[in-house]
């Protein structure tokens, strides 16, 4: 594969808010298809299906990192050592995370609908190559963008954007995550929650999605780099089959834009000791 992600906007950000869309990639390489034991369409369950179509219209002058490689090839929201011993010859068998045990490691092994998706194991060198070529460059670029935004504005806020299947009960449509207060100051979470509530949608905080490796790696509240994960119900912007974009796309993009504006306003309203004091609450 060639470069697996795009940086849209200036490398030195023009906004304190930096956007990340790590799971919407649909550029499936032939080598991936050749290893499948299930229909190609099965891999769509791993995608944040068309989340890029939501975020691109919502973006203003913010720097956006958009992954083109599919999650089935490499999952950017997993740490380098989250390798599945049932799939990957380079994996260790001790201290496996719950996600890895469920088959959702740095290279996903299965989907909930189809079970195991690969016809063969992956060699250690295959996964190493994906980490070097795709995983590390994305995180390096994201870290640099956040550092430059913080240096310019005194604070940086990462908005990591994902979509989710409809949750049981169908009431909660958005989940806002900050790793239980570890990734972002409360003032940023309050602004995101307020915008979701103003849209008329019911939301949850950190349940069932609190944020993954991207927030864990890049949030540094003591260094004035905050990170929020946003999970949006796919039924809000896809068609009834949850396959193609639907009539709710424009409204969902407008919500994302409102959240970006709120985070930007909050970031520019002042930085300093208040964030650290609130983080300890």
Coordinates of C-alpha atoms in Angstrom, one line a residue:
X1 CA 0.0 0.0 0.0
X2 CA 1.0 3.6 -0.4
X3 CA 0.4 6.2 2.3
X4 CA -2.5 4.9 4.4
X5 CA -3.8 8.3 5.6
X6 CA -4.3 11.9 4.6
X7 CA -3.6 15.1 6.5
X8 CA -6.2 17.6 5.4
X9 CA -5.5 21.2 6.4
X10 CA -2.2 22.7 7.6
X11 CA 0.4 20.6 9.3
X12 CA 0.8 23.5 11.7
X13 CA -2.9 23.7 12.7
X14 CA -5.0 26.9 12.3
X15 CA -7.3 25.8 15.1
X16 CA -6.7 24.4 18.6
X17 CA -9.0 21.5 17.7
X18 CA -7.5 18.6 15.7
X19 CA -9.7 16.0 14.2
X20 CA -9.0 12.3 13.8
X21 CA -11.1 9.7 11.8
X22 CA -9.2 6.4 12.2
X23 CA -11.7 3.8 11.3
X24 CA -13.5 5.0 8.1
X25 CA -10.9 3.7 5.6
X26 CA -12.2 1.7 2.6
X27 CA -9.1 1.3 0.5
X28 CA -8.9 -2.4 0.8
X29 CA -5.6 -3.9 -0.7
X30 CA -5.7 -7.0 -2.8
X31 CA -3.5 -8.8 -0.3
X32 CA -6.2 -8.4 2.3
X33 CA -8.9 -9.7 0.1
X34 CA -6.8 -12.7 -0.8
X35 CA -6.6 -13.8 2.8
X36 CA -10.4 -13.6 3.5
X37 CA -12.5 -16.7 4.3
X38 CA -15.7 -14.7 4.4
X39 CA -17.4 -12.4 1.9
X40 CA -15.8 -9.0 1.4
X41 CA -18.9 -7.2 2.6
X42 CA -18.3 -8.8 6.0
X43 CA -15.5 -6.4 6.7
X44 CA -17.9 -3.5 6.7
X45 CA -18.8 -4.4 10.2
X46 CA -15.3 -3.3 11.3
X47 CA -15.7 0.1 9.6
X48 CA -17.0 3.3 11.0
X49 CA -19.0 3.3 7.9
X50 CA -18.8 6.6 6.0
X51 CA -17.8 8.6 9.1
X52 CA -15.5 10.5 6.7
X53 CA -18.7 11.7 4.8
X54 CA -19.9 13.1 8.1
X55 CA -16.7 14.8 9.1
X56 CA -15.4 16.3 5.8
X57 CA -18.4 18.7 5.4
X58 CA -18.2 19.6 9.1
X59 CA -14.5 20.5 8.9
X60 CA -13.6 24.2 8.7
X61 CA -10.0 25.2 9.1
X62 CA -9.2 22.3 11.4
X63 CA -6.4 19.9 10.7
X64 CA -7.9 16.5 10.0
X65 CA -6.1 13.1 10.0
X66 CA -8.2 10.7 7.9
X67 CA -7.2 7.0 7.6
X68 CA -7.8 5.5 4.2
X69 CA -6.5 2.0 5.0
X70 CA -9.3 -0.1 6.5
X71 CA -9.5 -1.1 10.1
X72 CA -9.3 -4.7 9.0
X73 CA -5.7 -4.0 7.8
X74 CA -4.6 -2.1 10.9
X75 CA -6.5 -0.7 13.9
X76 CA -5.1 2.6 14.9
X77 CA -7.0 2.6 18.1
X78 CA -5.0 -0.3 19.5
X79 CA -1.5 -0.3 21.0
X80 CA 1.4 -1.9 19.1
X81 CA 1.5 -4.8 21.6
X82 CA -2.2 -5.6 21.3
X83 CA -1.5 -8.5 19.0
X84 CA -3.8 -11.6 18.8
X85 CA -2.0 -14.9 19.3
X86 CA -4.8 -16.7 17.6
X87 CA -4.0 -14.8 14.4
X88 CA -0.5 -13.3 14.6
X89 CA 2.7 -15.3 15.0
X90 CA 4.4 -12.2 16.6
X91 CA 1.9 -12.0 19.5
X92 CA 2.7 -12.7 23.1
X93 CA 0.2 -14.9 25.0
X94 CA 0.4 -13.1 28.3
X95 CA -1.5 -10.1 29.6
X96 CA -3.9 -10.0 26.7
X97 CA -6.5 -7.1 26.9
X98 CA -10.2 -7.8 26.7
X99 CA -10.3 -6.4 23.2
X100 CA -7.6 -8.8 22.0
X101 CA -9.3 -11.8 23.6
X102 CA -12.5 -10.8 21.8
X103 CA -10.6 -10.9 18.5
X104 CA -10.3 -7.1 18.1
X105 CA -6.5 -6.6 18.3
X106 CA -4.3 -4.3 16.2
X107 CA -5.3 -6.6 13.3
X108 CA -8.9 -7.7 14.0
X109 CA -9.4 -11.5 13.8
X110 CA -13.2 -11.6 13.7
X111 CA -16.5 -9.7 13.5
X112 CA -19.5 -10.3 15.7
X113 CA -21.6 -11.3 12.7
X114 CA -19.3 -13.7 10.9
X115 CA -16.7 -15.0 13.4
X116 CA -13.2 -15.4 12.2
X117 CA -12.5 -13.7 8.9
X118 CA -9.1 -14.9 7.8
X119 CA -8.1 -18.1 6.0
X120 CA -4.6 -18.1 7.4
X121 CA -2.4 -16.8 10.2
X122 CA -0.3 -13.7 9.8
X123 CA 3.5 -13.9 10.0
X124 CA 5.2 -11.7 12.6
X125 CA 6.9 -9.7 9.8
X126 CA 3.5 -9.0 8.1
X127 CA 2.1 -7.3 11.2
X128 CA 5.4 -5.6 12.0
X129 CA 5.4 -4.1 8.5
X130 CA 1.9 -2.7 9.0
X131 CA 2.9 -1.1 12.3
X132 CA 5.9 0.5 10.8
X133 CA 4.3 1.7 7.6
X134 CA 0.8 2.7 8.8
X135 CA 0.3 2.7 12.6
X136 CA 3.4 4.7 13.7
X137 CA 3.2 7.3 11.0
X138 CA -0.4 8.1 11.8
X139 CA 0.3 8.5 15.5
X140 CA 3.5 10.5 14.8
X141 CA 1.6 12.9 12.6
X142 CA -1.2 13.2 15.1
X143 CA 1.1 13.9 18.0
X144 CA 3.0 16.5 16.0
X145 CA -0.3 18.3 15.0
X146 CA -1.4 18.4 18.6
X147 CA 1.9 19.7 19.9
X148 CA 1.9 22.4 17.2
X149 CA -1.6 23.4 18.0
X150 CA -0.8 23.6 21.8
X151 CA 2.3 25.6 21.1
X152 CA 0.3 28.1 19.0
X153 CA -2.8 28.4 21.0
X154 CA -1.7 27.4 24.5
X155 CA -4.1 24.4 24.4
X156 CA -5.0 21.7 22.0
X157 CA -8.1 19.5 21.8
X158 CA -8.3 16.2 19.9
X159 CA -11.7 15.2 18.7
X160 CA -11.5 11.5 17.8
X161 CA -14.5 10.6 15.7
X162 CA -16.1 7.2 15.4
X163 CA -19.5 5.6 14.7
X164 CA -21.2 2.8 16.5
X165 CA -24.0 0.3 15.7
X166 CA -27.3 1.2 17.3
X167 CA -27.1 0.4 21.0
X168 CA -29.6 -1.9 22.8
X169 CA -32.8 -0.1 23.6
X170 CA -32.2 2.5 20.8
X171 CA -32.3 5.5 23.1
X172 CA -28.7 6.5 23.4
X173 CA -27.5 7.9 20.1
X174 CA -24.2 9.5 21.0
X175 CA -21.5 8.4 23.4
X176 CA -18.9 10.9 24.6
X177 CA -15.7 9.5 26.1
X178 CA -12.8 10.9 28.0
X179 CA -11.4 7.8 29.6
X180 CA -13.3 8.6 32.8
X181 CA -11.8 12.1 33.2
X182 CA -8.2 11.1 32.4
X183 CA -8.2 12.5 28.8
X184 CA -9.9 15.9 29.0
X185 CA -10.7 18.6 31.4
X186 CA -14.4 18.6 32.5
X187 CA -15.0 22.0 30.8
X188 CA -14.5 20.4 27.4
X189 CA -16.8 17.5 28.2
X190 CA -19.5 19.8 29.4
X191 CA -19.4 21.7 26.1
X192 CA -19.7 18.6 24.0
X193 CA -22.5 17.2 26.1
X194 CA -24.4 20.6 25.9
X195 CA -24.2 20.5 22.1
X196 CA -25.5 16.9 21.9
X197 CA -28.3 17.7 24.3
X198 CA -29.2 20.9 22.3
X199 CA -29.6 18.7 19.2
X200 CA -32.3 16.7 20.9
X201 CA -30.3 13.5 21.1
X202 CA -29.8 11.3 24.1
X203 CA -26.2 10.7 25.0
X204 CA -24.1 8.7 27.4
X205 CA -20.7 9.4 28.9
X206 CA -18.0 6.7 28.9
X207 CA -20.5 3.9 28.6
X208 CA -20.0 1.7 26.7
X209 CA -17.2 3.6 24.9
X210 CA -14.7 5.5 27.1
X211 CA -12.0 6.0 24.5
X212 CA -9.2 3.7 23.4
X213 CA -5.5 3.9 22.6
X214 CA -5.7 7.1 20.7
X215 CA -6.9 9.0 23.7
X216 CA -4.6 7.1 26.0
X217 CA -1.6 7.9 23.9
X218 CA -2.2 11.5 23.0
X219 CA -4.1 13.1 25.9
X220 CA -1.7 15.0 28.2
X221 CA -3.8 17.3 30.4
X222 CA -0.7 18.5 32.3
X223 CA 0.7 19.6 29.0
X224 CA -2.7 21.2 27.9
X225 CA -3.4 18.6 25.3
X226 CA -7.0 17.2 25.8
X227 CA -8.8 14.5 23.9
X228 CA -12.4 13.6 23.5
X229 CA -13.9 10.6 21.7
X230 CA -17.2 10.9 20.0
X231 CA -19.2 7.9 19.0
X232 CA -22.3 8.5 16.8
X233 CA -25.1 6.0 16.0
X234 CA -24.7 5.0 12.4
X235 CA -28.5 5.0 12.0
X236 CA -28.4 8.8 12.3
X237 CA -26.6 9.3 9.0
X238 CA -26.8 6.0 7.1
X239 CA -29.7 4.4 5.2
X240 CA -31.9 1.7 6.8
X241 CA -29.4 -1.0 5.9
X242 CA -26.6 0.9 7.6
X243 CA -24.7 0.7 4.4
X244 CA -24.9 3.9 2.4
X245 CA -25.3 7.5 3.4
X246 CA -28.8 8.5 4.2
X247 CA -31.1 11.5 4.7
X248 CA -29.6 12.2 8.2
X249 CA -26.1 13.0 6.9
X250 CA -26.5 16.8 6.8
X251 CA -28.0 17.0 10.3
X252 CA -25.3 14.8 11.7
X253 CA -22.5 16.8 10.1
X254 CA -24.1 20.0 11.5
X255 CA -23.9 18.4 15.0
X256 CA -20.2 17.6 14.5
X257 CA -19.6 21.2 13.4
X258 CA -21.4 22.6 16.4
X259 CA -19.3 20.4 18.7
X260 CA -16.1 21.6 17.0
X261 CA -17.2 25.2 17.4
X262 CA -17.9 24.7 21.1
X263 CA -14.6 23.0 21.7
X264 CA -12.8 25.8 19.8
X265 CA -14.6 28.5 21.8
X266 CA -13.8 26.7 25.1
X267 CA -10.1 26.2 24.2
X268 CA -9.7 29.9 23.3
X269 CA -11.6 31.1 26.3
X270 CA -8.6 30.6 28.6
X271 CA -6.1 28.0 29.7
X272 CA -4.0 27.4 32.8
X273 CA -4.4 26.1 36.3
X274 CA -8.2 25.7 36.1
X275 CA -7.9 22.7 33.9
X276 CA -5.7 20.9 36.3
X277 CA -7.8 21.7 39.3
X278 CA -11.0 20.5 37.5
X279 CA -9.2 17.3 36.4
X280 CA -8.7 16.4 40.0
X281 CA -12.4 16.6 40.9

